[in-house]
Coordinates of C-alpha atoms in Angstrom, one line a residue:
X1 CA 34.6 -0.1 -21.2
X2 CA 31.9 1.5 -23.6
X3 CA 30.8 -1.9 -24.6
X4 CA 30.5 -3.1 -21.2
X5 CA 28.2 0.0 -20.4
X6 CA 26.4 -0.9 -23.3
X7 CA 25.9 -4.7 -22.7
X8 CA 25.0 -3.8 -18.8
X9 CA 22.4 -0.9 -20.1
X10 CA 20.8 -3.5 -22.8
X11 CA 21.1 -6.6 -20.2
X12 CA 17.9 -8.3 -17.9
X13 CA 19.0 -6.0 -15.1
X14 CA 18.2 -2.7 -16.4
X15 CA 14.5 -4.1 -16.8
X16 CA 14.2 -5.8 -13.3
X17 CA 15.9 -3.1 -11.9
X18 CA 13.0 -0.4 -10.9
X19 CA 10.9 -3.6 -9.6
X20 CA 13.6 -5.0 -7.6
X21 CA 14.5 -1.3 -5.9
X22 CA 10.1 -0.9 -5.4
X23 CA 9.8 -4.3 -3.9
X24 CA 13.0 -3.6 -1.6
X25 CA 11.9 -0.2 -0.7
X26 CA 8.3 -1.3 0.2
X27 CA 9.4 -4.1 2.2
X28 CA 12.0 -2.1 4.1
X29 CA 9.4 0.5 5.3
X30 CA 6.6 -1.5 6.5
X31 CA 9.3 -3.5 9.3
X32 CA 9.0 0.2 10.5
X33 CA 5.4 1.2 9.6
X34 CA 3.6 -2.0 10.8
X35 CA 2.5 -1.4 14.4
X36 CA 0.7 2.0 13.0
X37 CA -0.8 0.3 10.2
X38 CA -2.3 -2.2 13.0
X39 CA -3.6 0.0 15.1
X40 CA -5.1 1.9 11.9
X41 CA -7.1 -1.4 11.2
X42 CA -8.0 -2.1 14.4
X43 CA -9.8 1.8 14.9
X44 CA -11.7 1.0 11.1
X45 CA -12.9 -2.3 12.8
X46 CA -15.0 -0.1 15.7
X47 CA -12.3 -0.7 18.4
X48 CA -11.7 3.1 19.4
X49 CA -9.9 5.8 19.3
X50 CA -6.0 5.3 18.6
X51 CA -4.7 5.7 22.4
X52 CA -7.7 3.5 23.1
X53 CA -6.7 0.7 20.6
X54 CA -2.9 0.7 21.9
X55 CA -4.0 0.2 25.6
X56 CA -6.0 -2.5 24.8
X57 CA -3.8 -4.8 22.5
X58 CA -0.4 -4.4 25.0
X59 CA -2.7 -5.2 28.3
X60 CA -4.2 -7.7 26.4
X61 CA -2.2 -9.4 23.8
X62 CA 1.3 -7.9 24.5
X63 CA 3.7 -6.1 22.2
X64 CA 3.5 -9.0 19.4
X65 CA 0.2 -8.1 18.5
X66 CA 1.5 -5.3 16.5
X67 CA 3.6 -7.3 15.1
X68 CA 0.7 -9.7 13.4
X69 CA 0.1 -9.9 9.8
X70 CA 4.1 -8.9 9.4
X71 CA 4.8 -12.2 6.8
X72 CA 1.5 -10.9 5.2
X73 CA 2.8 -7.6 5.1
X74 CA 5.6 -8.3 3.7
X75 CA 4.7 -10.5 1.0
X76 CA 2.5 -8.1 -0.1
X77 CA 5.2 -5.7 -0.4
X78 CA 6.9 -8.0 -2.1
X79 CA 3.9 -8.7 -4.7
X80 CA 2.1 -5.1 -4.5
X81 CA 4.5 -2.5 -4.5
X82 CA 7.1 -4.1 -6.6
X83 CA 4.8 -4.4 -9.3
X84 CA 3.1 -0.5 -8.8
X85 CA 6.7 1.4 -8.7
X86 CA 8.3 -0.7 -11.0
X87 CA 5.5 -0.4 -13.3
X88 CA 5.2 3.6 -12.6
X89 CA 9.0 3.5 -13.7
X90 CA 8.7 1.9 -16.9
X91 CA 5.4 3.9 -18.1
X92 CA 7.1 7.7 -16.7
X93 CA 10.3 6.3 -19.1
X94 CA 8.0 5.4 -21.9
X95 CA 5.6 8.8 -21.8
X96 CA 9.3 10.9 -21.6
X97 CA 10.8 9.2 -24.3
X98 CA 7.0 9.9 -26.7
X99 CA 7.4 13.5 -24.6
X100 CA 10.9 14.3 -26.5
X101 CA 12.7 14.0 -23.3
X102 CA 10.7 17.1 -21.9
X103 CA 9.2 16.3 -17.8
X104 CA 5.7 15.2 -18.1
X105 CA 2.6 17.4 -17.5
X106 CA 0.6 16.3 -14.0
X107 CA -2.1 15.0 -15.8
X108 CA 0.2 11.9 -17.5
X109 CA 1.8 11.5 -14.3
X110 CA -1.3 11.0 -12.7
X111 CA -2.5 8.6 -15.4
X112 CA 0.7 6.3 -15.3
X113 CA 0.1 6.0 -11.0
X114 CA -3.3 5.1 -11.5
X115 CA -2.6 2.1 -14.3
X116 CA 0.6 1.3 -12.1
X117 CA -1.7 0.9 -9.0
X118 CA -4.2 -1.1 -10.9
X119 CA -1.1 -3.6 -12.1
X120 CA 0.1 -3.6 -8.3
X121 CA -2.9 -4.2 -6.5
X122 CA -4.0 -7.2 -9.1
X123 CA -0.9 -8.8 -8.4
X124 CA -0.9 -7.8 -4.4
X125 CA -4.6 -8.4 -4.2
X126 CA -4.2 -12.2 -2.3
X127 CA -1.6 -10.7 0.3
X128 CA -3.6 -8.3 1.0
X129 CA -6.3 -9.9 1.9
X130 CA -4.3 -12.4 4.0
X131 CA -2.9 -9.1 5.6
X132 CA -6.4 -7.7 6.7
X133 CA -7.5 -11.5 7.8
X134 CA -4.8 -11.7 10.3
X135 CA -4.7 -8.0 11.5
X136 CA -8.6 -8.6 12.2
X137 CA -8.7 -12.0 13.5
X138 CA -8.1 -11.3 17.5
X139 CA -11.0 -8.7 16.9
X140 CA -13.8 -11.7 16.1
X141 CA -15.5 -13.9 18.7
X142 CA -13.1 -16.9 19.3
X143 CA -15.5 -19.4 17.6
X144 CA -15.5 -17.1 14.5
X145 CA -11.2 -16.9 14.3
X146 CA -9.2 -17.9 11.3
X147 CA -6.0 -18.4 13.3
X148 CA -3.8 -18.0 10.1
X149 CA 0.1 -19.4 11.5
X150 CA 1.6 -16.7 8.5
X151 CA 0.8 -15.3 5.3
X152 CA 1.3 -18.3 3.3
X153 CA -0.8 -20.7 6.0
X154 CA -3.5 -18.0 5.0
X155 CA -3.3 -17.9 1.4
X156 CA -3.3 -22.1 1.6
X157 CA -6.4 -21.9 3.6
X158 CA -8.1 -19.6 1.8
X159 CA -7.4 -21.2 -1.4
X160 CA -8.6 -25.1 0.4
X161 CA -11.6 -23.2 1.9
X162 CA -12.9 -21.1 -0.6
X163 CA -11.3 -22.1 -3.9
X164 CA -8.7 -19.9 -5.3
X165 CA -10.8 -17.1 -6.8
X166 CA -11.3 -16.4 -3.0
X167 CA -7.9 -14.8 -2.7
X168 CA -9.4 -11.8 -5.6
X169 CA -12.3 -11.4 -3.0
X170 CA -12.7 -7.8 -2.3
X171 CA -10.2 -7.4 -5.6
X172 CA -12.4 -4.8 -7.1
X173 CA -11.8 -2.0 -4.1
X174 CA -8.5 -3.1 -3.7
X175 CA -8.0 -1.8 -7.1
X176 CA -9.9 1.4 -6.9
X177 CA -8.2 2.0 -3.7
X178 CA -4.9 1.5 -5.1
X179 CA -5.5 3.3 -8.1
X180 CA -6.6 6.6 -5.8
X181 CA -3.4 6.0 -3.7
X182 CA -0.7 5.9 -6.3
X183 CA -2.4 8.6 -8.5
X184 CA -2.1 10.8 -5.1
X185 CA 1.0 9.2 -4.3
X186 CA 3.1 8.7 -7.5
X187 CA 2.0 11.8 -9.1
X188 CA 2.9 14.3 -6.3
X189 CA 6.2 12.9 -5.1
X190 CA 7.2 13.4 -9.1
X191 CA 5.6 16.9 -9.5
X192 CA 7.1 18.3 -6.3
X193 CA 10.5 16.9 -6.7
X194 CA 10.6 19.1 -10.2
X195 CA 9.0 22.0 -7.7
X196 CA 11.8 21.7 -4.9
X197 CA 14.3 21.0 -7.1
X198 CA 13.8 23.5 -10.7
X199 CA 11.8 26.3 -8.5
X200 CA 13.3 26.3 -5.3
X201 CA 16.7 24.8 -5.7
X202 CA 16.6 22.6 -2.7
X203 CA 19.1 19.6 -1.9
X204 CA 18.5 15.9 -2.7
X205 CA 18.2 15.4 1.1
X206 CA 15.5 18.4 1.6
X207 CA 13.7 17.7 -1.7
X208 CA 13.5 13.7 -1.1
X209 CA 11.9 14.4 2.4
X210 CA 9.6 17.3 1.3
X211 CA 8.2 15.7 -2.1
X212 CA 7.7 12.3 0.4
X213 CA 5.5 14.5 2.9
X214 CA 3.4 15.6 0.4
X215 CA 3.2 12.5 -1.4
X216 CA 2.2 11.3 1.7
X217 CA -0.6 13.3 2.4
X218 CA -2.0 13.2 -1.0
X219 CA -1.9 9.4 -0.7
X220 CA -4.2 8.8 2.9
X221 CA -6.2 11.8 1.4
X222 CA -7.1 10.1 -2.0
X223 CA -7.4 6.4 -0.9
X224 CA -8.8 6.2 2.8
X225 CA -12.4 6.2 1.6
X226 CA -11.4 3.4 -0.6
X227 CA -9.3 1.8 1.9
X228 CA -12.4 1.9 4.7
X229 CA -14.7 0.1 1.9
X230 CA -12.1 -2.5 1.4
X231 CA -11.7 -3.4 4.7
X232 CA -15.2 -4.0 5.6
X233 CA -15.8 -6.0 2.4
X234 CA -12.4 -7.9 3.0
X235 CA -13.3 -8.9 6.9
X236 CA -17.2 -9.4 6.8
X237 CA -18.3 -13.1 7.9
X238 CA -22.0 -14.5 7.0
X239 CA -24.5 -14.5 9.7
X240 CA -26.1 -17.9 11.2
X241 CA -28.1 -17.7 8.1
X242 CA -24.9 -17.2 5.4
X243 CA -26.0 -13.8 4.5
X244 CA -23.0 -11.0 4.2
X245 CA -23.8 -7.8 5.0
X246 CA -22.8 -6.5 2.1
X247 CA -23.5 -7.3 -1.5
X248 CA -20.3 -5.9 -2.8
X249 CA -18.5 -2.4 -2.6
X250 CA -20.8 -0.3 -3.9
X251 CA -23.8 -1.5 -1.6
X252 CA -21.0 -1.1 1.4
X253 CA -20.5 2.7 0.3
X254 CA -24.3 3.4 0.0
X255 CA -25.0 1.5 3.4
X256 CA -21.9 3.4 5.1
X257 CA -23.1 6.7 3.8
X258 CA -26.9 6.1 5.3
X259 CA -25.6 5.2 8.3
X260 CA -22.3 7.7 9.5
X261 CA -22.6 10.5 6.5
X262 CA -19.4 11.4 4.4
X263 CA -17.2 11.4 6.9
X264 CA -17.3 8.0 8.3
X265 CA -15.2 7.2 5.2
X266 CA -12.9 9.3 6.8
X267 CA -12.8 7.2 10.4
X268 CA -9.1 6.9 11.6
X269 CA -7.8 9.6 9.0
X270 CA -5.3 10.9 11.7
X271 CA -4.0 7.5 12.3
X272 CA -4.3 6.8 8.7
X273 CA -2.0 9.7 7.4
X274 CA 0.3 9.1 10.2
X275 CA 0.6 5.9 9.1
X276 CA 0.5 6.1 5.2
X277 CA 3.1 9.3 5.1
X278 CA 5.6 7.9 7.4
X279 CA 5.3 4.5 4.8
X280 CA 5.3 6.9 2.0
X281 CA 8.3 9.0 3.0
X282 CA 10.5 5.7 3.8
X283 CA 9.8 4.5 0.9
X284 CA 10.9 7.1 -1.4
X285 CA 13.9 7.5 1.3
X286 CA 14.9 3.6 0.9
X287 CA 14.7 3.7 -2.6
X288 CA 17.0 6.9 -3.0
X289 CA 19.3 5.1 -0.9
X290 CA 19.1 2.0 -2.3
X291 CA 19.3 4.3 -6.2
X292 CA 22.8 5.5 -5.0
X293 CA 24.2 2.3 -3.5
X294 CA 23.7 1.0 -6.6
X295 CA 25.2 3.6 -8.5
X296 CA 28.6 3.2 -6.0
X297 CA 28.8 0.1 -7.0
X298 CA 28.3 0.1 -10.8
X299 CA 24.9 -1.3 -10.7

């Protein structure tokens, strides 16, 4: 029996483990989180408020339209947050084991979420940007629409287009953005279940659902300036002359700034927390249930 723990601990699934349980996790919150995440892009594309936004797409395009962009979604679930938690596993195991076994400080926390966002979103970058192409499309005049079938019609377009480099457009704040997110994200949901657990001596239920929230807001907080950049980089179309209106992400920050002050960075932050927290909180959830099935069954 001791030699079959041993062999199971020292086999491929040990390693493929945390990115399996990430990608699973991810995917299983956005079926829930994707009409909010629509209606979040849809506000940050200059379509109104939130009530607004949810009139207009069920009088005009029905309850499916918050459905669009789900394949896209998902994939880059599959792509981006497999590879950011299972990453964020790995480096936490590594920095404990060079910490003696003691819990790491915030500061190392928050440096292992910001590389594991940086591996996630590089990986995640293409179906992401399929993602924001088909949430946006309805939103542009019908000569200017993609009309992407699914996320892997848009990533063969893009590619026959625009060449493959294409699918890294906008790859820079998608990365910056991510970084930001996880940091917020990964860091707080680790320091607060050491909090709830070591200071206040809460459940596994109660602390899951309380480090999560705050995890949550800590996320929308650090990333939705980020996250307003990238999605006017990723969805900007030439003009009849084939000039973009912006040069990159910077000169999209500086322009935004002129223009709105500070807090247009901030447009749709309600929306956007209500979105991101929820995703946040049923992602941790999933994965602490997907943790203890695994564990009931030997895994």
């Amino acid at each position: 029996m001791a030699e079959e723990k041993k062999a199971q601990s020292s086999g491929v699934w040990p390693k493929v483990k945390p990115f399996v349980n990430g990608g699973a996790s991810g995917m299983l919150a956005t079926c829930v989180i994707q009409p909010i995440d629509m209606i979040k892009v849809r506000i940050q594309l200059g379509q109104g408020s939130a009530g607004t936004v949810t009139r207009n797409m069920l009088k005009e395009e029905g309850v499916r339209a918050f459905y669009k962009g789900l394949s896209a979604g998902l994939l880059r679930q599959a792509t981006y947050t497999t590879a950011r938690l299972g990453s964020f596993k790995i480096l936490t195991n590594k920095a404990i084991e060079a910490n003696d076994g003691k819990p790491l400080p915030l500061y190392q926390k928050a440096l292992c979420g910001l590389t594991a966002g940086a591996i996630g979103a590089t990986v995640g970058s293409p179906a992401d940007l399929a993602l924001i192409r088909m949430q946006a499309d309805a939103t542009l005049p019908v000569a200017q629409r993609r009309n992407y079938t699914n996320a892997f019609h848009a990533l063969y377009r893009i590619v026959a287009d625009e060449g493959v480099l294409a699918l890294w457009k906008g790859a820079g704040p998608t990365v910056v953005r991510a970084m930001a997110l996880n940091m917020g994200m990964l860091a707080s949901y680790d320091q607060s279940v050491e909090f709830f657990k070591d200071n206040l001596g809460l459940g596994e239920a109660a602390t899951v659902v309380g480090a999560s929230t705050i995890s949550g807001f800590f996320a929308a907080a650090c990333s939705l300036p980020f996250d307003y950049v990238k999605t006017q980089i990723q969805k900007m179309q030439p003009d009849a002359s084939g000039k973009y209106p912006y040069t990159g992400s910077l000169d999209c920050a500086m322009k935004t700034l002129k223009a709105g002050g500070p807090f247009k960075f901030y447009t749709g932050f309600p929306v956007y927390c209500v979105r991101i927290a929820p995703h946040v909180m049923m992602t941790w959830i999933f994965l602490n249930q997907i943790q203890k099935a695994e564990k009931k069954i030997g895994l």
